[in-house]
Amino acid sequence: MSSSNVRVRFAPSPTGALHIGGVRTALYNYLYARKMGGKMLLRIEDTDQTRFVPGAEEYIKKSLNWIGITIDEGPDNPGDCGPYRQSERKPMYREYAQRLIDEGNAYYAFDTEDELNAMRDRLKAAKVASPQYNAITRATMKNSLTLPEDEVKARLAAGDPYVIRLKVPRKEEVRLNDLVRGWVMVHSSAIDDKVLMKSDGMPTYHLANVVDDHLMRITHVIRGEEWLPSAPLHVLLYKFLGWESTMPQFAHLPLLLKPDGEGKLSKRDADLQGFPVFPLEWKDPASGDISKGFREEGYLSEALLNFLAFLGWNPGNNEEIFSMDQLIEAFSIERIGKSGTKFDIAKAKWYNQHYLRLKPTSDLVAYLEADLKKNGVTTKIDLARIVDLLKERIVFPADLYTECQFFFGRPTVYDQKVIETKWTSEAVTVIEAFAAALAALPATPDGPAAKALFQQVLDDKQVKMGKVMQALRVALTGNGAGPDLMEIISILGKDEAVGRLQQAVSVLQVS
Ligand code: GLU
């Protein structure tokens, strides 16, 4: 891969846990950077001090790290464009706001909250669909375009609170060629005179975002579709600041939709349906509330990665299994879809199952061992055999523990439905004979040998396997369904298996 001047950034605001949609945005940026041999930046957009949440930045970094996204330049490994936290860049923005004012593209506005509300009420009463501070209404407000110059100077000198607003031209077509959506055209009359700098001297998102993308030499802005409406405003800013020729290219990613496709995926929907929307568990520092994380719910990072990559992108063929390296190889912005993507949690589980199966037995043994320890279970059974038996059946590592309970104690309850329909005198005869045959063996058989023995008993009694198999299973495990029964017998050991069969015969009534 040759190196290039491609520079992309992930620019989250540290306002809480990182939503899974944000992880996807970071991932697409990363894939593109790596594919092009460019650089991936992390910029923390923390200019809105009222929404700052302690711990959020750390959380974001941990999440990216877990999923395998590495950062080339960011707060922890600055390049030549630092600082990488916007709150630490405050003085830089002032200069550009001033330039916009000096060149007539922005202005001071002194309106109080009450005056702004009165304006909106007035417009609502006049049936204006979306009341805005814009090219028309600005003429009726208290700003440096309407107030006499002396008064403006006096107010500024006196330290009157003010904001700086963009002077959006009244009649202009603003165009941009989005790499995902194609040409987007917005008439400037639909854009309001956005605040660029607040009364506390902090820039708003729009100014800071454009200034930083320029100063950080960002070549491609890949972000969620919710920012598409802001893009024309950003285009205006690039133009006014004289940066049109180096303006980054935009790629707005399709929305993540609820599983039924009806609207945007929210934490509430996910909670209702019992799946997480955050990569890692998050404890809200203010309320102490805990939100579920994919990691803690048992999703493997490689499964989540593969799943996320396909939420809005596809490789153009039927292949679905991709490692990070393969994703980098296959990724292209052209193959990002325009329409929203349903968040199909069943697919995430499917990926998890796939990647769990690929794990070496020793890794899965470690999961199971930890769960057994946590629950105070000790056993002499070779856990690798349990893992090999259950591997194909589990979706999450924790399923190993829940699915193997029957190994660690004799059944105390038996599946009632199976007893009612399958615990026949014929079954009992076969099971008694099988127990006797097992007991007579010199050593525990392996799975195939146990099966051969069972077949022998069936032949002897002239009973078909299908008629007694479930009864045998319920006698050994208490359950109506489960993994390979003959392998279970082999793992339990002959004495334990015989003991269980005898127990079932003595406690269960033939129906
Ligand atoms: N800070 C914005 C966010 O939280 C960044 C949007 C952008 O990438 O321009 O999503």
PDB file of N, CA, C and O in Angstrom, residues 365-436:
ATOM      1  N   VAL A 365     -12.241 -23.020  26.569  1.00  0.00           N
ATOM      2  CA  VAL A 365     -12.062 -23.659  27.874  1.00  0.00           C
ATOM      3  C   VAL A 365     -11.818 -22.574  28.925  1.00  0.00           C
ATOM      4  O   VAL A 365     -12.372 -22.622  30.029  1.00  0.00           O
ATOM      5  N   ALA A 366     -11.034 -21.565  28.548  1.00  0.00           N
ATOM      6  CA  ALA A 366     -10.755 -20.488  29.506  1.00  0.00           C
ATOM      7  C   ALA A 366     -12.040 -19.747  29.896  1.00  0.00           C
ATOM      8  O   ALA A 366     -12.250 -19.411  31.066  1.00  0.00           O
ATOM      9  N   TYR A 367     -12.925 -19.492  28.919  1.00  0.00           N
ATOM     10  CA  TYR A 367     -14.221 -18.859  29.230  1.00  0.00           C
ATOM     11  C   TYR A 367     -14.998 -19.726  30.224  1.00  0.00           C
ATOM     12  O   TYR A 367     -15.528 -19.257  31.213  1.00  0.00           O
ATOM     13  N   LEU A 368     -15.083 -21.020  29.881  1.00  0.00           N
ATOM     14  CA  LEU A 368     -15.891 -21.923  30.694  1.00  0.00           C
ATOM     15  C   LEU A 368     -15.305 -22.048  32.096  1.00  0.00           C
ATOM     16  O   LEU A 368     -16.035 -21.998  33.098  1.00  0.00           O
ATOM     17  N   GLU A 369     -14.000 -22.152  32.156  1.00  0.00           N
ATOM     18  CA  GLU A 369     -13.321 -22.283  33.438  1.00  0.00           C
ATOM     19  C   GLU A 369     -13.641 -21.087  34.333  1.00  0.00           C
ATOM     20  O   GLU A 369     -13.956 -21.241  35.519  1.00  0.00           O
ATOM     21  N   ALA A 370     -13.588 -19.899  33.733  1.00  0.00           N
ATOM     22  CA  ALA A 370     -13.853 -18.680  34.503  1.00  0.00           C
ATOM     23  C   ALA A 370     -15.287 -18.683  35.036  1.00  0.00           C
ATOM     24  O   ALA A 370     -15.537 -18.327  36.196  1.00  0.00           O
ATOM     25  N   ASP A 371     -16.226 -19.102  34.203  1.00  0.00           N
ATOM     26  CA  ASP A 371     -17.629 -19.128  34.642  1.00  0.00           C
ATOM     27  C   ASP A 371     -17.853 -20.174  35.730  1.00  0.00           C
ATOM     28  O   ASP A 371     -18.633 -19.960  36.659  1.00  0.00           O
ATOM     29  N   LEU A 372     -17.175 -21.305  35.588  1.00  0.00           N
ATOM     30  CA  LEU A 372     -17.317 -22.349  36.617  1.00  0.00           C
ATOM     31  C   LEU A 372     -16.777 -21.830  37.949  1.00  0.00           C
ATOM     32  O   LEU A 372     -17.399 -21.989  38.998  1.00  0.00           O
ATOM     33  N   LYS A 373     -15.646 -21.175  37.865  1.00  0.00           N
ATOM     34  CA  LYS A 373     -15.005 -20.648  39.076  1.00  0.00           C
ATOM     35  C   LYS A 373     -15.926 -19.625  39.748  1.00  0.00           C
ATOM     36  O   LYS A 373     -16.141 -19.652  40.963  1.00  0.00           O
ATOM     37  N   LYS A 374     -16.456 -18.746  38.906  1.00  0.00           N
ATOM     38  CA  LYS A 374     -17.356 -17.702  39.423  1.00  0.00           C
ATOM     39  C   LYS A 374     -18.541 -18.315  40.160  1.00  0.00           C
ATOM     40  O   LYS A 374     -19.058 -17.767  41.111  1.00  0.00           O
ATOM     41  N   ASN A 375     -18.979 -19.448  39.669  1.00  0.00           N
ATOM     42  CA  ASN A 375     -20.161 -20.085  40.260  1.00  0.00           C
ATOM     43  C   ASN A 375     -19.811 -21.190  41.257  1.00  0.00           C
ATOM     44  O   ASN A 375     -20.687 -21.937  41.693  1.00  0.00           O
ATOM     45  N   GLY A 376     -18.524 -21.281  41.591  1.00  0.00           N
ATOM     46  CA  GLY A 376     -18.091 -22.241  42.606  1.00  0.00           C
ATOM     47  C   GLY A 376     -18.269 -23.694  42.203  1.00  0.00           C
ATOM     48  O   GLY A 376     -18.459 -24.554  43.058  1.00  0.00           O
ATOM     49  N   VAL A 377     -18.201 -23.972  40.890  1.00  0.00           N
ATOM     50  CA  VAL A 377     -18.345 -25.367  40.440  1.00  0.00           C
ATOM     51  C   VAL A 377     -16.961 -25.987  40.244  1.00  0.00           C
ATOM     52  O   VAL A 377     -16.122 -25.398  39.567  1.00  0.00           O
ATOM     53  N   THR A 378     -16.733 -27.128  40.872  1.00  0.00           N
ATOM     54  CA  THR A 378     -15.472 -27.838  40.604  1.00  0.00           C
ATOM     55  C   THR A 378     -15.811 -29.172  39.950  1.00  0.00           C
ATOM     56  O   THR A 378     -16.859 -29.754  40.219  1.00  0.00           O
ATOM     57  N   THR A 379     -14.934 -29.626  39.079  1.00  0.00           N
ATOM     58  CA  THR A 379     -15.203 -30.876  38.363  1.00  0.00           C
ATOM     59  C   THR A 379     -13.903 -31.532  37.919  1.00  0.00           C
ATOM     60  O   THR A 379     -12.890 -30.854  37.721  1.00  0.00           O
ATOM     61  N   LYS A 380     -13.952 -32.826  37.740  1.00  0.00           N
ATOM     62  CA  LYS A 380     -12.777 -33.541  37.232  1.00  0.00           C
ATOM     63  C   LYS A 380     -12.902 -33.733  35.714  1.00  0.00           C
ATOM     64  O   LYS A 380     -12.001 -34.250  35.071  1.00  0.00           O
ATOM     65  N   ILE A 381     -14.052 -33.363  35.178  1.00  0.00           N
ATOM     66  CA  ILE A 381     -14.279 -33.585  33.739  1.00  0.00           C
ATOM     67  C   ILE A 381     -13.295 -32.749  32.920  1.00  0.00           C
ATOM     68  O   ILE A 381     -12.996 -31.608  33.267  1.00  0.00           O
ATOM     69  N   ASP A 382     -12.835 -33.320  31.836  1.00  0.00           N
ATOM     70  CA  ASP A 382     -11.954 -32.606  30.906  1.00  0.00           C
ATOM     71  C   ASP A 382     -12.799 -31.569  30.149  1.00  0.00           C
ATOM     72  O   ASP A 382     -13.621 -31.910  29.297  1.00  0.00           O
ATOM     73  N   LEU A 383     -12.577 -30.294  30.472  1.00  0.00           N
ATOM     74  CA  LEU A 383     -13.441 -29.234  29.916  1.00  0.00           C
ATOM     75  C   LEU A 383     -13.319 -29.130  28.393  1.00  0.00           C
ATOM     76  O   LEU A 383     -14.262 -28.709  27.717  1.00  0.00           O
ATOM     77  N   ALA A 384     -12.183 -29.507  27.874  1.00  0.00           N
ATOM     78  CA  ALA A 384     -12.008 -29.444  26.416  1.00  0.00           C
ATOM     79  C   ALA A 384     -13.047 -30.333  25.722  1.00  0.00           C
ATOM     80  O   ALA A 384     -13.542 -29.997  24.638  1.00  0.00           O
ATOM     81  N   ARG A 385     -13.390 -31.438  26.363  1.00  0.00           N
ATOM     82  CA  ARG A 385     -14.385 -32.335  25.741  1.00  0.00           C
ATOM     83  C   ARG A 385     -15.772 -31.674  25.753  1.00  0.00           C
ATOM     84  O   ARG A 385     -16.541 -31.813  24.803  1.00  0.00           O
ATOM     85  N   ILE A 386     -16.074 -30.983  26.843  1.00  0.00           N
ATOM     86  CA  ILE A 386     -17.370 -30.279  26.903  1.00  0.00           C
ATOM     87  C   ILE A 386     -17.410 -29.194  25.821  1.00  0.00           C
ATOM     88  O   ILE A 386     -18.399 -29.034  25.095  1.00  0.00           O
ATOM     89  N   VAL A 387     -16.312 -28.456  25.721  1.00  0.00           N
ATOM     90  CA  VAL A 387     -16.245 -27.377  24.728  1.00  0.00           C
ATOM     91  C   VAL A 387     -16.434 -27.929  23.315  1.00  0.00           C
ATOM     92  O   VAL A 387     -17.220 -27.392  22.522  1.00  0.00           O
ATOM     93  N   ASP A 388     -15.731 -29.007  23.000  1.00  0.00           N
ATOM     94  CA  ASP A 388     -15.868 -29.577  21.654  1.00  0.00           C
ATOM     95  C   ASP A 388     -17.293 -30.059  21.384  1.00  0.00           C
ATOM     96  O   ASP A 388     -17.786 -29.977  20.265  1.00  0.00           O
ATOM     97  N   LEU A 389     -17.936 -30.527  22.430  1.00  0.00           N
ATOM     98  CA  LEU A 389     -19.306 -31.014  22.291  1.00  0.00           C
ATOM     99  C   LEU A 389     -20.290 -29.864  22.023  1.00  0.00           C
ATOM    100  O   LEU A 389     -21.240 -30.002  21.259  1.00  0.00           O
ATOM    101  N   LEU A 390     -20.027 -28.722  22.682  1.00  0.00           N
ATOM    102  CA  LEU A 390     -21.007 -27.632  22.640  1.00  0.00           C
ATOM    103  C   LEU A 390     -20.691 -26.532  21.632  1.00  0.00           C
ATOM    104  O   LEU A 390     -21.556 -25.718  21.291  1.00  0.00           O
ATOM    105  N   LYS A 391     -19.477 -26.505  21.180  1.00  0.00           N
ATOM    106  CA  LYS A 391     -18.972 -25.435  20.314  1.00  0.00           C
ATOM    107  C   LYS A 391     -19.920 -25.018  19.183  1.00  0.00           C
ATOM    108  O   LYS A 391     -20.107 -23.838  18.904  1.00  0.00           O
ATOM    109  N   GLU A 392     -20.496 -25.996  18.535  1.00  0.00           N
ATOM    110  CA  GLU A 392     -21.343 -25.703  17.377  1.00  0.00           C
ATOM    111  C   GLU A 392     -22.703 -25.138  17.785  1.00  0.00           C
ATOM    112  O   GLU A 392     -23.457 -24.664  16.948  1.00  0.00           O
ATOM    113  N   ARG A 393     -23.011 -25.224  19.058  1.00  0.00           N
ATOM    114  CA  ARG A 393     -24.374 -24.879  19.485  1.00  0.00           C
ATOM    115  C   ARG A 393     -24.481 -23.505  20.131  1.00  0.00           C
ATOM    116  O   ARG A 393     -25.584 -23.030  20.390  1.00  0.00           O
ATOM    117  N   ILE A 394     -23.351 -22.890  20.434  1.00  0.00           N
ATOM    118  CA  ILE A 394     -23.424 -21.674  21.249  1.00  0.00           C
ATOM    119  C   ILE A 394     -23.349 -20.404  20.411  1.00  0.00           C
ATOM    120  O   ILE A 394     -22.761 -20.383  19.335  1.00  0.00           O
ATOM    121  N   VAL A 395     -23.978 -19.348  20.937  1.00  0.00           N
ATOM    122  CA  VAL A 395     -23.926 -18.037  20.292  1.00  0.00           C
ATOM    123  C   VAL A 395     -22.981 -17.129  21.074  1.00  0.00           C
ATOM    124  O   VAL A 395     -22.279 -16.299  20.506  1.00  0.00           O
ATOM    125  N   PHE A 396     -22.976 -17.295  22.385  1.00  0.00           N
ATOM    126  CA  PHE A 396     -22.123 -16.482  23.253  1.00  0.00           C
ATOM    127  C   PHE A 396     -21.265 -17.402  24.121  1.00  0.00           C
ATOM    128  O   PHE A 396     -21.701 -18.516  24.453  1.00  0.00           O
ATOM    129  N   PRO A 397     -20.102 -16.937  24.533  1.00  0.00           N
ATOM    130  CA  PRO A 397     -19.258 -17.769  25.394  1.00  0.00           C
ATOM    131  C   PRO A 397     -19.990 -18.233  26.657  1.00  0.00           C
ATOM    132  O   PRO A 397     -19.810 -19.363  27.102  1.00  0.00           O
ATOM    133  N   ALA A 398     -20.849 -17.363  27.204  1.00  0.00           N
ATOM    134  CA  ALA A 398     -21.550 -17.705  28.440  1.00  0.00           C
ATOM    135  C   ALA A 398     -22.494 -18.892  28.249  1.00  0.00           C
ATOM    136  O   ALA A 398     -22.870 -19.560  29.209  1.00  0.00           O
ATOM    137  N   ASP A 399     -22.888 -19.163  26.997  1.00  0.00           N
ATOM    138  CA  ASP A 399     -23.771 -20.306  26.740  1.00  0.00           C
ATOM    139  C   ASP A 399     -23.098 -21.623  27.105  1.00  0.00           C
ATOM    140  O   ASP A 399     -23.776 -22.605  27.418  1.00  0.00           O
ATOM    141  N   LEU A 400     -21.765 -21.633  27.038  1.00  0.00           N
ATOM    142  CA  LEU A 400     -21.056 -22.874  27.391  1.00  0.00           C
ATOM    143  C   LEU A 400     -21.452 -23.296  28.791  1.00  0.00           C
ATOM    144  O   LEU A 400     -21.791 -24.452  29.036  1.00  0.00           O
ATOM    145  N   TYR A 401     -21.396 -22.331  29.700  1.00  0.00           N
ATOM    146  CA  TYR A 401     -21.704 -22.653  31.093  1.00  0.00           C
ATOM    147  C   TYR A 401     -23.175 -23.043  31.263  1.00  0.00           C
ATOM    148  O   TYR A 401     -23.487 -24.069  31.872  1.00  0.00           O
ATOM    149  N   THR A 402     -24.070 -22.271  30.680  1.00  0.00           N
ATOM    150  CA  THR A 402     -25.487 -22.590  30.881  1.00  0.00           C
ATOM    151  C   THR A 402     -25.871 -23.914  30.222  1.00  0.00           C
ATOM    152  O   THR A 402     -26.683 -24.660  30.745  1.00  0.00           O
ATOM    153  N   GLU A 403     -25.240 -24.216  29.107  1.00  0.00           N
ATOM    154  CA  GLU A 403     -25.611 -25.439  28.380  1.00  0.00           C
ATOM    155  C   GLU A 403     -24.976 -26.708  28.943  1.00  0.00           C
ATOM    156  O   GLU A 403     -25.325 -27.803  28.517  1.00  0.00           O
ATOM    157  N   CYS A 404     -23.995 -26.535  29.822  1.00  0.00           N
ATOM    158  CA  CYS A 404     -23.314 -27.763  30.278  1.00  0.00           C
ATOM    159  C   CYS A 404     -23.647 -28.100  31.726  1.00  0.00           C
ATOM    160  O   CYS A 404     -23.022 -28.975  32.319  1.00  0.00           O
ATOM    161  N   GLN A 405     -24.644 -27.442  32.272  1.00  0.00           N
ATOM    162  CA  GLN A 405     -25.010 -27.662  33.672  1.00  0.00           C
ATOM    163  C   GLN A 405     -25.214 -29.128  34.042  1.00  0.00           C
ATOM    164  O   GLN A 405     -24.848 -29.572  35.117  1.00  0.00           O
ATOM    165  N   PHE A 406     -25.824 -29.856  33.139  1.00  0.00           N
ATOM    166  CA  PHE A 406     -26.199 -31.237  33.465  1.00  0.00           C
ATOM    167  C   PHE A 406     -24.986 -32.135  33.741  1.00  0.00           C
ATOM    168  O   PHE A 406     -25.121 -33.189  34.328  1.00  0.00           O
ATOM    169  N   PHE A 407     -23.808 -31.694  33.319  1.00  0.00           N
ATOM    170  CA  PHE A 407     -22.623 -32.507  33.597  1.00  0.00           C
ATOM    171  C   PHE A 407     -22.275 -32.528  35.089  1.00  0.00           C
ATOM    172  O   PHE A 407     -21.634 -33.447  35.565  1.00  0.00           O
ATOM    173  N   PHE A 408     -22.664 -31.480  35.778  1.00  0.00           N
ATOM    174  CA  PHE A 408     -22.126 -31.285  37.130  1.00  0.00           C
ATOM    175  C   PHE A 408     -23.048 -31.741  38.253  1.00  0.00           C
ATOM    176  O   PHE A 408     -22.782 -31.506  39.415  1.00  0.00           O
ATOM    177  N   GLY A 409     -24.145 -32.369  37.913  1.00  0.00           N
ATOM    178  CA  GLY A 409     -25.023 -32.890  38.957  1.00  0.00           C
ATOM    179  C   GLY A 409     -26.105 -33.719  38.298  1.00  0.00           C
ATOM    180  O   GLY A 409     -26.459 -33.477  37.133  1.00  0.00           O
ATOM    181  N   ARG A 410     -26.598 -34.707  39.022  1.00  0.00           N
ATOM    182  CA  ARG A 410     -27.660 -35.533  38.443  1.00  0.00           C
ATOM    183  C   ARG A 410     -28.936 -34.714  38.325  1.00  0.00           C
ATOM    184  O   ARG A 410     -29.150 -33.797  39.115  1.00  0.00           O
ATOM    185  N   PRO A 411     -29.780 -35.083  37.391  1.00  0.00           N
ATOM    186  CA  PRO A 411     -31.032 -34.322  37.239  1.00  0.00           C
ATOM    187  C   PRO A 411     -31.852 -34.354  38.532  1.00  0.00           C
ATOM    188  O   PRO A 411     -31.933 -35.393  39.194  1.00  0.00           O
ATOM    189  N   THR A 412     -32.403 -33.211  38.888  1.00  0.00           N
ATOM    190  CA  THR A 412     -33.346 -33.175  40.008  1.00  0.00           C
ATOM    191  C   THR A 412     -34.761 -32.977  39.462  1.00  0.00           C
ATOM    192  O   THR A 412     -35.731 -33.282  40.131  1.00  0.00           O
ATOM    193  N   VAL A 413     -34.822 -32.438  38.251  1.00  0.00           N
ATOM    194  CA  VAL A 413     -36.122 -32.375  37.564  1.00  0.00           C
ATOM    195  C   VAL A 413     -35.935 -32.967  36.168  1.00  0.00           C
ATOM    196  O   VAL A 413     -34.837 -32.925  35.618  1.00  0.00           O
ATOM    197  N   TYR A 414     -37.007 -33.506  35.655  1.00  0.00           N
ATOM    198  CA  TYR A 414     -36.972 -34.111  34.321  1.00  0.00           C
ATOM    199  C   TYR A 414     -38.019 -33.415  33.457  1.00  0.00           C
ATOM    200  O   TYR A 414     -39.085 -33.064  33.963  1.00  0.00           O
ATOM    201  N   ASP A 415     -37.670 -33.220  32.204  1.00  0.00           N
ATOM    202  CA  ASP A 415     -38.591 -32.537  31.283  1.00  0.00           C
ATOM    203  C   ASP A 415     -39.941 -33.276  31.252  1.00  0.00           C
ATOM    204  O   ASP A 415     -40.056 -34.406  30.776  1.00  0.00           O
ATOM    205  N   GLN A 416     -40.946 -32.616  31.799  1.00  0.00           N
ATOM    206  CA  GLN A 416     -42.239 -33.234  32.017  1.00  0.00           C
ATOM    207  C   GLN A 416     -42.898 -33.718  30.730  1.00  0.00           C
ATOM    208  O   GLN A 416     -43.470 -34.803  30.666  1.00  0.00           O
ATOM    209  N   LYS A 417     -42.766 -32.888  29.704  1.00  0.00           N
ATOM    210  CA  LYS A 417     -43.404 -33.225  28.426  1.00  0.00           C
ATOM    211  C   LYS A 417     -42.834 -34.508  27.831  1.00  0.00           C
ATOM    212  O   LYS A 417     -43.566 -35.354  27.308  1.00  0.00           O
ATOM    213  N   VAL A 418     -41.523 -34.638  27.936  1.00  0.00           N
ATOM    214  CA  VAL A 418     -40.869 -35.832  27.396  1.00  0.00           C
ATOM    215  C   VAL A 418     -41.301 -37.056  28.205  1.00  0.00           C
ATOM    216  O   VAL A 418     -41.599 -38.116  27.634  1.00  0.00           O
ATOM    217  N   ILE A 419     -41.359 -36.889  29.533  1.00  0.00           N
ATOM    218  CA  ILE A 419     -41.778 -38.003  30.383  1.00  0.00           C
ATOM    219  C   ILE A 419     -43.174 -38.482  29.981  1.00  0.00           C
ATOM    220  O   ILE A 419     -43.421 -39.675  29.799  1.00  0.00           O
ATOM    221  N   GLU A 420     -44.064 -37.522  29.827  1.00  0.00           N
ATOM    222  CA  GLU A 420     -45.455 -37.871  29.512  1.00  0.00           C
ATOM    223  C   GLU A 420     -45.586 -38.637  28.207  1.00  0.00           C
ATOM    224  O   GLU A 420     -46.406 -39.539  28.079  1.00  0.00           O
ATOM    225  N   THR A 421     -44.767 -38.271  27.217  1.00  0.00           N
ATOM    226  CA  THR A 421     -44.954 -38.895  25.906  1.00  0.00           C
ATOM    227  C   THR A 421     -43.977 -40.026  25.608  1.00  0.00           C
ATOM    228  O   THR A 421     -44.289 -40.927  24.841  1.00  0.00           O
ATOM    229  N   LYS A 422     -42.798 -39.992  26.218  1.00  0.00           N
ATOM    230  CA  LYS A 422     -41.759 -40.943  25.792  1.00  0.00           C
ATOM    231  C   LYS A 422     -41.316 -41.951  26.856  1.00  0.00           C
ATOM    232  O   LYS A 422     -40.586 -42.881  26.559  1.00  0.00           O
ATOM    233  N   TRP A 423     -41.695 -41.727  28.093  1.00  0.00           N
ATOM    234  CA  TRP A 423     -41.227 -42.632  29.148  1.00  0.00           C
ATOM    235  C   TRP A 423     -42.177 -43.832  29.228  1.00  0.00           C
ATOM    236  O   TRP A 423     -43.018 -43.949  30.097  1.00  0.00           O
ATOM    237  N   THR A 424     -41.988 -44.718  28.280  1.00  0.00           N
ATOM    238  CA  THR A 424     -42.890 -45.875  28.150  1.00  0.00           C
ATOM    239  C   THR A 424     -42.228 -47.109  28.771  1.00  0.00           C
ATOM    240  O   THR A 424     -41.022 -47.097  29.046  1.00  0.00           O
ATOM    241  N   SER A 425     -42.997 -48.163  28.961  1.00  0.00           N
ATOM    242  CA  SER A 425     -42.401 -49.377  29.540  1.00  0.00           C
ATOM    243  C   SER A 425     -41.358 -49.950  28.579  1.00  0.00           C
ATOM    244  O   SER A 425     -40.326 -50.493  28.993  1.00  0.00           O
ATOM    245  N   GLU A 426     -41.584 -49.764  27.306  1.00  0.00           N
ATOM    246  CA  GLU A 426     -40.613 -50.204  26.302  1.00  0.00           C
ATOM    247  C   GLU A 426     -39.274 -49.467  26.495  1.00  0.00           C
ATOM    248  O   GLU A 426     -38.198 -50.069  26.508  1.00  0.00           O
ATOM    249  N   ALA A 427     -39.399 -48.146  26.698  1.00  0.00           N
ATOM    250  CA  ALA A 427     -38.200 -47.330  26.907  1.00  0.00           C
ATOM    251  C   ALA A 427     -37.476 -47.778  28.170  1.00  0.00           C
ATOM    252  O   ALA A 427     -36.247 -47.909  28.186  1.00  0.00           O
ATOM    253  N   VAL A 428     -38.236 -48.029  29.207  1.00  0.00           N
ATOM    254  CA  VAL A 428     -37.620 -48.419  30.481  1.00  0.00           C
ATOM    255  C   VAL A 428     -36.881 -49.750  30.319  1.00  0.00           C
ATOM    256  O   VAL A 428     -35.750 -49.903  30.788  1.00  0.00           O
ATOM    257  N   THR A 429     -37.491 -50.672  29.594  1.00  0.00           N
ATOM    258  CA  THR A 429     -36.829 -51.966  29.362  1.00  0.00           C
ATOM    259  C   THR A 429     -35.486 -51.767  28.657  1.00  0.00           C
ATOM    260  O   THR A 429     -34.461 -52.335  29.057  1.00  0.00           O
ATOM    261  N   VAL A 430     -35.499 -50.959  27.618  1.00  0.00           N
ATOM    262  CA  VAL A 430     -34.263 -50.712  26.861  1.00  0.00           C
ATOM    263  C   VAL A 430     -33.231 -50.034  27.752  1.00  0.00           C
ATOM    264  O   VAL A 430     -32.044 -50.409  27.780  1.00  0.00           O
ATOM    265  N   ILE A 431     -33.676 -49.029  28.509  1.00  0.00           N
ATOM    266  CA  ILE A 431     -32.747 -48.260  29.336  1.00  0.00           C
ATOM    267  C   ILE A 431     -32.140 -49.142  30.442  1.00  0.00           C
ATOM    268  O   ILE A 431     -30.935 -49.072  30.708  1.00  0.00           O
ATOM    269  N   GLU A 432     -32.943 -49.996  31.007  1.00  0.00           N
ATOM    270  CA  GLU A 432     -32.414 -50.901  32.038  1.00  0.00           C
ATOM    271  C   GLU A 432     -31.355 -51.840  31.440  1.00  0.00           C
ATOM    272  O   GLU A 432     -30.282 -52.040  32.025  1.00  0.00           O
ATOM    273  N   ALA A 433     -31.664 -52.343  30.263  1.00  0.00           N
ATOM    274  CA  ALA A 433     -30.723 -53.266  29.617  1.00  0.00           C
ATOM    275  C   ALA A 433     -29.440 -52.542  29.214  1.00  0.00           C
ATOM    276  O   ALA A 433     -28.330 -53.076  29.344  1.00  0.00           O
ATOM    277  N   PHE A 434     -29.613 -51.311  28.758  1.00  0.00           N
ATOM    278  CA  PHE A 434     -28.440 -50.516  28.349  1.00  0.00           C
ATOM    279  C   PHE A 434     -27.563 -50.228  29.573  1.00  0.00           C
ATOM    280  O   PHE A 434     -26.335 -50.321  29.511  1.00  0.00           O
ATOM    281  N   ALA A 435     -28.213 -49.892  30.692  1.00  0.00           N
ATOM    282  CA  ALA A 435     -27.462 -49.607  31.920  1.00  0.00           C
ATOM    283  C   ALA A 435     -26.659 -50.841  32.328  1.00  0.00           C
ATOM    284  O   ALA A 435     -25.469 -50.747  32.678  1.00  0.00           O
ATOM    285  N   ALA A 436     -27.277 -52.002  32.225  1.00  0.00           N
ATOM    286  CA  ALA A 436     -26.597 -53.233  32.605  1.00  0.00           C
ATOM    287  C   ALA A 436     -25.422 -53.503  31.667  1.00  0.00           C
ATOM    288  O   ALA A 436     -24.319 -53.874  32.102  1.00  0.00           O
TER     289      ALA A 436
END
